[in-house]
Short mmCIF file of C-alpha atoms and ligand atoms in Angstrom, two decimals:
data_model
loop_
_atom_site.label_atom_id
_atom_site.label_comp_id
_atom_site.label_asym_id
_atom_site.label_seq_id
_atom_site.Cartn_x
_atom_site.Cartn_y
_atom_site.Cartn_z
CA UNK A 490 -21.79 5.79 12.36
CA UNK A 491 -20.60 6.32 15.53
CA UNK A 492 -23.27 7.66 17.90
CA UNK A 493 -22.13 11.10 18.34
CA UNK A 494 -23.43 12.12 14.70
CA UNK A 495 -27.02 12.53 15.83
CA UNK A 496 -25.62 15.72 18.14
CA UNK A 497 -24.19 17.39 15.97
CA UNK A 498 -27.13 16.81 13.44
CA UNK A 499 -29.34 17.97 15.92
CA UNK A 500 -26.92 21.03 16.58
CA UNK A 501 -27.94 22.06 12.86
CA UNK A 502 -31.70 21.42 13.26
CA UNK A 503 -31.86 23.71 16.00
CA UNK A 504 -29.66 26.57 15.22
CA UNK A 505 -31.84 25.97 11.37
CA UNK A 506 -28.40 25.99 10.03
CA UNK A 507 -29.73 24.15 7.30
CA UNK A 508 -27.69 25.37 4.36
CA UNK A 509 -23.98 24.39 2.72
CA UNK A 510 -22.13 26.68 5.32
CA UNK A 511 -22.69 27.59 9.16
CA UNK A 512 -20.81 26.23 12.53
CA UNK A 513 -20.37 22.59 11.78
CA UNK A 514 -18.74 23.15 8.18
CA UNK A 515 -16.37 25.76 9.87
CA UNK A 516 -15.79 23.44 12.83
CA UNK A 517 -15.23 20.21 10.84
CA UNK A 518 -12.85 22.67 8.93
CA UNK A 519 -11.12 23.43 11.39
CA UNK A 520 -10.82 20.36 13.44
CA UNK A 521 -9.84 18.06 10.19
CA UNK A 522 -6.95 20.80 9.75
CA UNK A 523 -5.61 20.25 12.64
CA UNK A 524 -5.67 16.33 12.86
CA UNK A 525 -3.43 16.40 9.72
CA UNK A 526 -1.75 19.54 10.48
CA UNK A 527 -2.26 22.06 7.96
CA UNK A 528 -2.75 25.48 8.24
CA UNK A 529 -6.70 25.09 6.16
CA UNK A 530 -8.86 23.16 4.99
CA UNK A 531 -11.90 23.71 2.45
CA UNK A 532 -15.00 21.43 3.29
CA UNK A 533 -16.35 20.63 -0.30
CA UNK A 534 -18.98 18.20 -1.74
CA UNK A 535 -16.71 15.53 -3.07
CA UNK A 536 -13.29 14.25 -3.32
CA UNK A 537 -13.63 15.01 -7.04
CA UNK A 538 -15.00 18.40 -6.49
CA UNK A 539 -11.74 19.23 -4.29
CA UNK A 540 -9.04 17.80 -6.92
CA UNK A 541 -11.23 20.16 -9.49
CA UNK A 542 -10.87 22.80 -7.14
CA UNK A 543 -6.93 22.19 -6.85
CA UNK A 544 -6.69 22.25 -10.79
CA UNK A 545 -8.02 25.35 -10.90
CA UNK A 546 -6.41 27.07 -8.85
CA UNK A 547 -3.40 25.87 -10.81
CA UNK A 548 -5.10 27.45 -13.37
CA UNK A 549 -4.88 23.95 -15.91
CA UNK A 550 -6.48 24.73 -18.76
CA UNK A 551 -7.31 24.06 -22.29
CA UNK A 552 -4.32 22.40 -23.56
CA UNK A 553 -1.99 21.90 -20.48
CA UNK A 554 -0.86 18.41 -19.17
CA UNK A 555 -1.65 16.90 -15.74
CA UNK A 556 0.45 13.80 -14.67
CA UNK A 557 -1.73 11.31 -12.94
CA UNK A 558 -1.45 7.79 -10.64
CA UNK A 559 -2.63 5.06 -13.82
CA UNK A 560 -3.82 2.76 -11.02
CA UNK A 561 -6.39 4.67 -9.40
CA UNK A 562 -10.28 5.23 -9.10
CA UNK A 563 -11.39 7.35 -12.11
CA UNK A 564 -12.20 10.65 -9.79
CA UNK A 565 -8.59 11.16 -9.89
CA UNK A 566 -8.23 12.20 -13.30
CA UNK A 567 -11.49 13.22 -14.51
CA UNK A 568 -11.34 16.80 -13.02
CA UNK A 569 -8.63 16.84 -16.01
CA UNK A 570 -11.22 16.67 -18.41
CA UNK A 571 -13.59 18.68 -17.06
CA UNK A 572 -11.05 21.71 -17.43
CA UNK A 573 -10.18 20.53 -20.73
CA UNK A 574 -6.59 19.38 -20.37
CA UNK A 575 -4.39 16.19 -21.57
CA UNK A 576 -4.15 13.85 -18.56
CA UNK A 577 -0.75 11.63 -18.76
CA UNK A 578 -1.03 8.29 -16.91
CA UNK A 579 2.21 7.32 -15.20
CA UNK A 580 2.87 3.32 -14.17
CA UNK A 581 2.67 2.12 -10.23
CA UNK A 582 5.80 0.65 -8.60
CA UNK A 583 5.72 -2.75 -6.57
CA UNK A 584 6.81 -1.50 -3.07
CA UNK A 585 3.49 0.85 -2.67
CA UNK A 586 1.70 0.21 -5.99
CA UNK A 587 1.49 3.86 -6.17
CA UNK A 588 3.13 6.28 -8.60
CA UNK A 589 6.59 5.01 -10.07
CA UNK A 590 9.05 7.52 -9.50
CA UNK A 591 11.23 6.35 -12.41
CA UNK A 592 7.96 6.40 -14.88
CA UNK A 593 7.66 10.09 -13.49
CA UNK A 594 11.17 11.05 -14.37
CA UNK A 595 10.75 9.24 -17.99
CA UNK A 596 7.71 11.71 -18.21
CA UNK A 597 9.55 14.51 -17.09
CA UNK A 598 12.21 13.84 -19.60
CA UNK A 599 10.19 13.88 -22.46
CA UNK A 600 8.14 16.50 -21.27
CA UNK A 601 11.37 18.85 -21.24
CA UNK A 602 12.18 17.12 -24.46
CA UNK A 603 8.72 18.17 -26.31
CA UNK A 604 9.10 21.86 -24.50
CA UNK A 605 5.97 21.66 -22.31
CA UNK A 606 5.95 20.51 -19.01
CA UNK A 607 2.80 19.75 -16.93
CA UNK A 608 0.71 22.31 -14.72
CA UNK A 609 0.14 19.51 -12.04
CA UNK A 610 1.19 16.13 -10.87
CA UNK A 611 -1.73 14.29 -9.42
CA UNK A 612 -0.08 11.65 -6.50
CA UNK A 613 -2.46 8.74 -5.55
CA UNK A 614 -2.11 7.10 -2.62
CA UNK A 615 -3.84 3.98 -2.72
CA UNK A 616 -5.93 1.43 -0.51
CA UNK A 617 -4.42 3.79 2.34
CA UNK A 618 -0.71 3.59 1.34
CA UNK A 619 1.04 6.51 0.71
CA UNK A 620 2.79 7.14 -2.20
CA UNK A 621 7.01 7.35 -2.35
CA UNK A 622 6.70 10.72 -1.48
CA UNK A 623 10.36 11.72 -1.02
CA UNK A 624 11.12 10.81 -4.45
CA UNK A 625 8.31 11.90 -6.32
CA UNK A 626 8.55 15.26 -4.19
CA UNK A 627 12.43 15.46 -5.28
CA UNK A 628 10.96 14.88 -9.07
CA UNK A 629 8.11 17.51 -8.85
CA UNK A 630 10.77 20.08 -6.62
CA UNK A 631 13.41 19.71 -9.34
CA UNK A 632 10.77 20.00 -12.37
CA UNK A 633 8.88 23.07 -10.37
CA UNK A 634 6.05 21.53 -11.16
CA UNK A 635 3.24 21.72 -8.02
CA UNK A 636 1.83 18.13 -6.80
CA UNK A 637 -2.00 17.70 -5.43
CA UNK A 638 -2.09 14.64 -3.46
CA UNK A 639 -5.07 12.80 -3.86
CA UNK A 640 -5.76 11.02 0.00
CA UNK A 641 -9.20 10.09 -0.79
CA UNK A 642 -8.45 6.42 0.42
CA UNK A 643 -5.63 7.71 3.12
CA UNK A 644 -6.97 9.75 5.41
CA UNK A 645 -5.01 8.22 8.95
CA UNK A 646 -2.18 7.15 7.54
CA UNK A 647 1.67 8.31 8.11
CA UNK A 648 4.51 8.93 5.55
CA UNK A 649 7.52 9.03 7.92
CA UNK A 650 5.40 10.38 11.07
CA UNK A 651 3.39 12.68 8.75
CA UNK A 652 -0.29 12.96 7.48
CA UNK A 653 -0.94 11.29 4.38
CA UNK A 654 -2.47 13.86 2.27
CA UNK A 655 -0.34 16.85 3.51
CA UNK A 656 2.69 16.11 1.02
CA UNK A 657 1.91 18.11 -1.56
CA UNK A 658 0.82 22.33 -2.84
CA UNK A 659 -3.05 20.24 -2.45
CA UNK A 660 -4.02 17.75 -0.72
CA UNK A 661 -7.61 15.51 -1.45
CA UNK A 662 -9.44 13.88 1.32
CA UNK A 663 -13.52 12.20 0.70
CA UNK A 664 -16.06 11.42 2.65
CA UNK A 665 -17.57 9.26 0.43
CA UNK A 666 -19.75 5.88 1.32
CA UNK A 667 -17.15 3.82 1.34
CA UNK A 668 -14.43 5.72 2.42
CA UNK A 669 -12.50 5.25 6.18
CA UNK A 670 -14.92 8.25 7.39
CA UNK A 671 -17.95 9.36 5.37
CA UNK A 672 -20.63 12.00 5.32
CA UNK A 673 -21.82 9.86 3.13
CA UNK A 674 -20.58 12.05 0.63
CA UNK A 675 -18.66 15.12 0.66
CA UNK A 676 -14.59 15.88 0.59
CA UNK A 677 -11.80 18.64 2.00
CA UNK A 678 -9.19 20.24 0.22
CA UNK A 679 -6.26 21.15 2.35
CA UNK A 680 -3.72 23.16 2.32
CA UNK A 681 -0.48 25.05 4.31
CA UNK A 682 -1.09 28.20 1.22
CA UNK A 683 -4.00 30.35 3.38
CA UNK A 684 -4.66 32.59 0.65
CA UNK A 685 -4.95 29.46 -2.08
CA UNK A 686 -7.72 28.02 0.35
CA UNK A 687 -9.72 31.04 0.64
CA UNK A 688 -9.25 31.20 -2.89
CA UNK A 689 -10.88 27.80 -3.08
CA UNK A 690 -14.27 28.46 -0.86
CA UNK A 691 -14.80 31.53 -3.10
CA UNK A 692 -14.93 29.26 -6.13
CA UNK A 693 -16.29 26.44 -4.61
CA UNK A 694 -19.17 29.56 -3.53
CA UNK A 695 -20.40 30.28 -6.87
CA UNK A 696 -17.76 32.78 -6.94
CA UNK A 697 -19.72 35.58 -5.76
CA UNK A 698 -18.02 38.89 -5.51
CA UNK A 699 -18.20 41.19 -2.34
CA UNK A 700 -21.02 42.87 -3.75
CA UNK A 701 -24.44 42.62 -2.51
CA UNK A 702 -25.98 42.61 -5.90
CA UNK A 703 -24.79 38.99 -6.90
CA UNK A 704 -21.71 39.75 -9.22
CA UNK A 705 -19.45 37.22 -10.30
CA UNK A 706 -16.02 38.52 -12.30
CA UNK A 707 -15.20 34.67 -12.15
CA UNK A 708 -16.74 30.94 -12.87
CA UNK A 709 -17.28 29.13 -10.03
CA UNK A 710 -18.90 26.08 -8.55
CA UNK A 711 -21.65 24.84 -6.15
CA UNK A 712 -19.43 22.76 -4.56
CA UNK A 713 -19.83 23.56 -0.66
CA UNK A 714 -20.30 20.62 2.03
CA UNK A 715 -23.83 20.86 4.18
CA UNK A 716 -23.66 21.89 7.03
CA UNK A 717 -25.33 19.01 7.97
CA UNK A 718 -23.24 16.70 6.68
CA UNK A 719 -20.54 18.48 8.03
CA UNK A 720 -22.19 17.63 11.43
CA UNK A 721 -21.37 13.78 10.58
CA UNK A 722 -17.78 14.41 9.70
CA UNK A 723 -17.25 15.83 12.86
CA UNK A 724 -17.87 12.82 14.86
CA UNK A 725 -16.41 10.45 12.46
CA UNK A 726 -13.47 12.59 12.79
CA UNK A 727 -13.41 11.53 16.66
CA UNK A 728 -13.57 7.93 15.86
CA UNK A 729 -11.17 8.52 12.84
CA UNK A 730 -8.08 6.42 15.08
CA UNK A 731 -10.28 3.83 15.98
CA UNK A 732 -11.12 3.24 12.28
CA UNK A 733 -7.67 2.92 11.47
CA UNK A 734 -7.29 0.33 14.33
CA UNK A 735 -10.19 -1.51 13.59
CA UNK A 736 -9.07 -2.00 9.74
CA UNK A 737 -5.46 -2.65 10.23
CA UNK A 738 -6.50 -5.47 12.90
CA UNK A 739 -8.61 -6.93 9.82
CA UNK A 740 -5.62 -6.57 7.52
CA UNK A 741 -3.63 -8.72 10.13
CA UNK A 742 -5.86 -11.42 10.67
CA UNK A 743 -6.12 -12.03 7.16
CA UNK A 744 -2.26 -11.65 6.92
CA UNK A 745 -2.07 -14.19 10.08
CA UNK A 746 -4.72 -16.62 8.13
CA UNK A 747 -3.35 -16.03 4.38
CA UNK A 748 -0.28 -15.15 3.67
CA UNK A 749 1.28 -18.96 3.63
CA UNK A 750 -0.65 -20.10 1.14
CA UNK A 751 1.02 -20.33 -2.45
CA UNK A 752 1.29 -17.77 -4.56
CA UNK A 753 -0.48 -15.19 -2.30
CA UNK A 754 1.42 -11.98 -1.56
CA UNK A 755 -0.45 -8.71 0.25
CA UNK A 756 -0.18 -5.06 -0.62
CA UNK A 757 2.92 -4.27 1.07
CA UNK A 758 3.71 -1.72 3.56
CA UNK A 759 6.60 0.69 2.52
CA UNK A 760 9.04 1.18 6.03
CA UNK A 761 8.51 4.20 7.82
CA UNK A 762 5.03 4.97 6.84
CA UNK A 763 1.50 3.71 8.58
CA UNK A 764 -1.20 2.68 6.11
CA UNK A 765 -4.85 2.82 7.11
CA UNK A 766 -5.53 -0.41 5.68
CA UNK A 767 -8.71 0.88 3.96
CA UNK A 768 -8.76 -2.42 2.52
CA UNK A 769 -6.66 -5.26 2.32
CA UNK A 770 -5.42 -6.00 -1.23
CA UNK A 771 -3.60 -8.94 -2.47
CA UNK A 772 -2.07 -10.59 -4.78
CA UNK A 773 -2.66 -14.36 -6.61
CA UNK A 774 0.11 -15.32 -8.57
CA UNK A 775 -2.16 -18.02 -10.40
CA UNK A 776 0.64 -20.48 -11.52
CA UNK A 777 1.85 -21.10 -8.07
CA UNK A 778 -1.90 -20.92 -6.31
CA UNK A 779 -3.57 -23.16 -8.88
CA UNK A 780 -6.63 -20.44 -8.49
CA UNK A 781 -7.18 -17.65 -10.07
CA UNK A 782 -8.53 -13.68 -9.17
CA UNK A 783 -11.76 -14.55 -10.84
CA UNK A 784 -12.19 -17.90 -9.18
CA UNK A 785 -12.01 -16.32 -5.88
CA UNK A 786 -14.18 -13.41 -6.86
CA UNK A 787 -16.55 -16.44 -7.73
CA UNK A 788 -16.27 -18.31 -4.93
CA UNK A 789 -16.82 -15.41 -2.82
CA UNK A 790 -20.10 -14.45 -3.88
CA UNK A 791 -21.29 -17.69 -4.28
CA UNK A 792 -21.27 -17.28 -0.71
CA UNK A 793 -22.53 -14.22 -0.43
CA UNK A 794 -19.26 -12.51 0.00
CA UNK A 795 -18.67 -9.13 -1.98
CA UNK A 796 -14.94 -8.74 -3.15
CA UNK A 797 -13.68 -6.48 -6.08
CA UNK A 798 -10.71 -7.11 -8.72
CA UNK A 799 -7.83 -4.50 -7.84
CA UNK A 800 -9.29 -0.70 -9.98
CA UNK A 801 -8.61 -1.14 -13.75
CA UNK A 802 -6.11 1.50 -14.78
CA UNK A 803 -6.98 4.64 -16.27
CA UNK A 804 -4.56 4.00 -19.22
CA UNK A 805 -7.14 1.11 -20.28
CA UNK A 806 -10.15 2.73 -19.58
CA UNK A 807 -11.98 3.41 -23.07
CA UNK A 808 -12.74 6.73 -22.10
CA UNK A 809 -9.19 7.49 -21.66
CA UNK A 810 -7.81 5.51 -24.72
CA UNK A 811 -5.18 7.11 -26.94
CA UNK A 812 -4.26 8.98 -23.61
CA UNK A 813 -0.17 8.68 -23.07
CA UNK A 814 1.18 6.06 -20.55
CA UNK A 815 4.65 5.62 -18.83
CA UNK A 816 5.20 2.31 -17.54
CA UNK A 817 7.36 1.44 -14.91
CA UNK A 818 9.92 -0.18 -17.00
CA UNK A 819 9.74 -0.54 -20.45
CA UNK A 820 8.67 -3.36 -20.84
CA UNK A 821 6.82 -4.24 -17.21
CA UNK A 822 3.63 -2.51 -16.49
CA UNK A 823 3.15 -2.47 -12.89
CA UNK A 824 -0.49 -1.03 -12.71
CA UNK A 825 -1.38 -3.93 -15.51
CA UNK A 826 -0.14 -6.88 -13.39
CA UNK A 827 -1.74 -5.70 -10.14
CA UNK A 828 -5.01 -5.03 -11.82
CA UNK A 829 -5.12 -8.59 -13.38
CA UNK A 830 -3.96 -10.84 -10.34
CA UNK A 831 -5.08 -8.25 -7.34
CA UNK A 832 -7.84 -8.62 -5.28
CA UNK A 833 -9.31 -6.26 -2.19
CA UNK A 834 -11.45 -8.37 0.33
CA UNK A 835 -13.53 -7.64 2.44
CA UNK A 836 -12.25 -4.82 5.14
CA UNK A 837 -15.07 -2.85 6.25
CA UNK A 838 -14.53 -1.18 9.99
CA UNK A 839 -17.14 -2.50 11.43
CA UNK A 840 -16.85 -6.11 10.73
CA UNK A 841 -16.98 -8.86 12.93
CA UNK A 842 -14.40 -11.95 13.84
CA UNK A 843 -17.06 -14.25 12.71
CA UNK A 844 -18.09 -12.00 9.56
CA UNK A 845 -14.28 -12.13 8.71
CA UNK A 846 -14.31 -15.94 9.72
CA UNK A 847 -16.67 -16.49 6.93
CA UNK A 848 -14.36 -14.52 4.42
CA UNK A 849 -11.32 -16.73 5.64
CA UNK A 850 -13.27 -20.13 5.59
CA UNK A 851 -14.28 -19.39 1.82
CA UNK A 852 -11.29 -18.85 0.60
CA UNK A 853 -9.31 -21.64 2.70
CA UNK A 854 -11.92 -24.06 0.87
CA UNK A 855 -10.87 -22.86 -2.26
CA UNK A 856 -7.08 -23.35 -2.19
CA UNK A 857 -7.94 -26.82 -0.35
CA UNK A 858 -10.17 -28.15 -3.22
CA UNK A 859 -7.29 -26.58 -5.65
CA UNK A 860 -4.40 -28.88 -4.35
CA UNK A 861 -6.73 -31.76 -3.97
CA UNK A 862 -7.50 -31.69 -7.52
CA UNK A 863 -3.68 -31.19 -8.13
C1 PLP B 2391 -13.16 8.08 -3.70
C2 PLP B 2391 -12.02 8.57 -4.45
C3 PLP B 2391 -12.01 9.82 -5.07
C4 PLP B 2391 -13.23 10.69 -5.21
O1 PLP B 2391 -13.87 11.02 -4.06
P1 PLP B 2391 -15.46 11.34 -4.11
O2 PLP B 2391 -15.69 11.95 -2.77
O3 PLP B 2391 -16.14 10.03 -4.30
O4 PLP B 2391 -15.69 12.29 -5.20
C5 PLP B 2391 -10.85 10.26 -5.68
N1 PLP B 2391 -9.75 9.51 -5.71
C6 PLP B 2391 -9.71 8.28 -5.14
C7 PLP B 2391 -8.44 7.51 -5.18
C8 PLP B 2391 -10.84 7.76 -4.51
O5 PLP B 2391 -10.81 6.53 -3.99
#
C-alpha cells in the first residue's frame, strides 16, 4: 500500500458508501480511463469477471470459437467455458513470448478452411510485455474478427508510446494480490465503444431493467467492484509510475548481476514498447548452465526464497486436453520450451537491495558449485 489508501477508505466510511457502487468506483473509473486513455472504463470484481464480461458482449456462445494466448494464467481462457464455447490455444513467439502471429494466421487459415471463424481473439500480454500488437491487429483487422486484450499483468506498460491494454475492441486490467496495483482483488474492463461499456455495468449489475419493480429481460452478473475497494485502487493508481520504476530497477539489477552467466537469457524486451517488468523471467538453457529450472527453484527455497516455473500452458492443462493448439512452427512449440526452462524470480515492488542481494547471492552459489563440480 501506499499510504493514501486509508483516505479514500475513510472517504467511504463516512459518506456509508458501503456498497459495490458510489464516488470512489466512479472516480477510480474515471481516473484509470484516463491514465490509459480510453474513452471508459467498467470497475468489476476480477480480471476474469471483465474478460467474461468482454465475451459476452461479443455475444460467444454455445458452440463458437475463441482464440487464446497458450502461455498464459488460466483466467484467460476460462471465461470461454463458462459461456460454453471451444477455446483454441495459439503458440507464443520468442521476441515477447506472447501470441505468435504466424500460429494466429495458421488458425485463421483453417478456420476459413472449416467455414467458421472465431467470435474473439483473446491477446495476452505477459509478465508486463505487450504482445506484437501490429501484427496480430493486422491478423484480427483482415479476419474481422474483434480482439480483447487481456493486460492483467500490463497495466504501465507502452506498445509504441501507447497503453498496454488499449489495443484491442476490450481491454482486461486486475487488481489482484499480486498484480502491479491491487485492491486486493477486483479488475476494469476498458474500452473507446461508450455504449459497449455501459452495456457492460448493466450486466455486470444483475442486469436490472429501468423498472423499479426488479425486472431483468437479460442474465447478468454480480460482478461490480466495492466501493471500498475502489477507494484502494485509487491511490495505487497514483503510485502506479513509481511501481513500474521500482520493478524495472529490480529487472536491471538482476540483468546487471545475471545475464553473463551461461546459458541464462531474460525475457526480452520487444523495441519500441516499455514493459512493466511485473516480474523478471528468464531463461536456463540447462546444457550450457550445468543447472537446471528445478535446481534453482530448489535452491531458492532452501533458502527461503519463493520463485515459480514460467505458467504451464493451457494446451497441457488436463482440464483443457483434447482442446486444439497451433504452435509456432510446426514442429517448435514456443510456449512448451519457455514453460520447461523459464523461471520468474523474485520482483515484488517493494523489495529491498539487500532482499534482492539475497536472491542474487543464492543463485551465484549455485552456478559456482555447478562449474566447480564440472
Ligand atoms: C491475474 C490474471 C488474470 C485474472 O485476473 P483476476 O483479477 O485474478 O481474476 C487474467 N489473466 C492474466 C494473464 C492474469 O495474470
Amino acid at each position: 500500500m501506499s499510504g493514501n489508501e486509508q483516505k479514500y477508505i475513510n472517504d467511504a466510511f463516512e459518506t456509508n458508501w458501503i456498497a459495490p457502487l458510489g464516488p470512489n468506483v466512479d472516480q477510480f473509473e474515471k481516473e484509470l480511463a484516463r491514465y490509459v486513455g480510453v474513452n471508459e472504463a467498467v470497475a468489476v470484481s476480477s480480471g476474469t469477471a471483465a474478460i467474461h464480461l468482454a465475451l459476452s458482449l461479443l455475444k460467444v456462445n454455445k458452440g463458437d470459437k475463441v482464440f487464446c494466448s497458450s502461455f498464459t494464467f488460466i483466467a484467460s481462457a476460462n471465461p470461454i467455458i463458462y459461456q460454453g464455447a471451444e477455446p483454441i490455444f495459439i503458440d507464443s513467439e520468442p521476441e515477447t513470448w506472447n501470441m505468435s502471429p504466424q500460429a494466429l494466421e495458421r488458425a485463421f487459415q483453417d478456420a476459413v478452411k472449416e467455414g467458421q471463424l472465431p467470435k474473439a481473439v483473446i491477446v495476452v500480454n505477459l509478465y508486463g510485455q505487450s504482445a506484437k500488437m501490429d501484427e496480430i491487429l493486422a491478423i484480427c483487422a483482415h479476419y474481422d474478427v474483434p480482439i480483447i486484450e487481456d493486460a492483467a499483468e500490463s497495466l504501465g506498460s507502452l506498445y509504441k508510446g501507447k497503453p498496454s491494454g488499449t489495443f484491442g475492441k476490450f481491454g482486461v486490467y486486475s487488481f489482484n494480490g499480486n498484480k502491479i496495483i491491487t485492491t486486493s482483488g477486483g479488475g476494469m474492463l476498458v474500452s473507446n465503444e461508450v455504449e459497449s461499456l455501459h452495456k457492460a455495468r448493466f450486466l455486470a449489475t444483475q442486469a436490472r431493467d429501468q423498472a423499479p419493480h426488479y425486472q431483468h429481460s437479460e442474465l447478468g452478473y454480480n460482478y461490480r467492484l466495492s466501493n471500498i475497494l475502489a477507494g484502494i485502487g485509487r491511490a495505487q493508481l497514483e503510485i502506479l509510475e513509481e511501481r513500474v520504476v521500482a520493478r524495472r530497477r529490480i529487472f536491471e539489477r538482476y540483468y546487471e548481476e545475471l545475464a553473463h552467466l551461461p546459458g541464462i537469457t531474460f525475457m526480452p524486451e520487444l523495441e519500441q514498447t516499455r514493459s512493466n517488468r511485473w516480474l523478471t523471467a528468464l531463461t536456463i538453457d540447462e546444457k550450457a548452465a550445468g543447472v537446471s529450472v528445478q535446481q534453482l527453484l530448489e535452491a531458492l527455497i532452501a533458502d527461503n526464497i519463493e520463485a515459480r516455473p514460467g505458467w504451464k500452458p493451457l494446451h497441457l492443462q488436463p482440464v483443457f486436453s483434447g482442446m486444439k493448439y497451433y504452435s509456432h512452427h510446426n514442429k517448435q512449440s514456443i510456449s512448451e520450451q519457455l514453460f520447461t526452462n523459464g523461471i520468474c524470480l523474485p520482483s515484488g515492488s517493494n523489495m529491498n537491495e539487500e532482499d534482492q542481494l539475497r536472491v542474487l547471492n543464492c543463485i551465484k552459489e549455485l552456478f559456482k558449485q555447478n562449474r566447480l563440480k564440472n
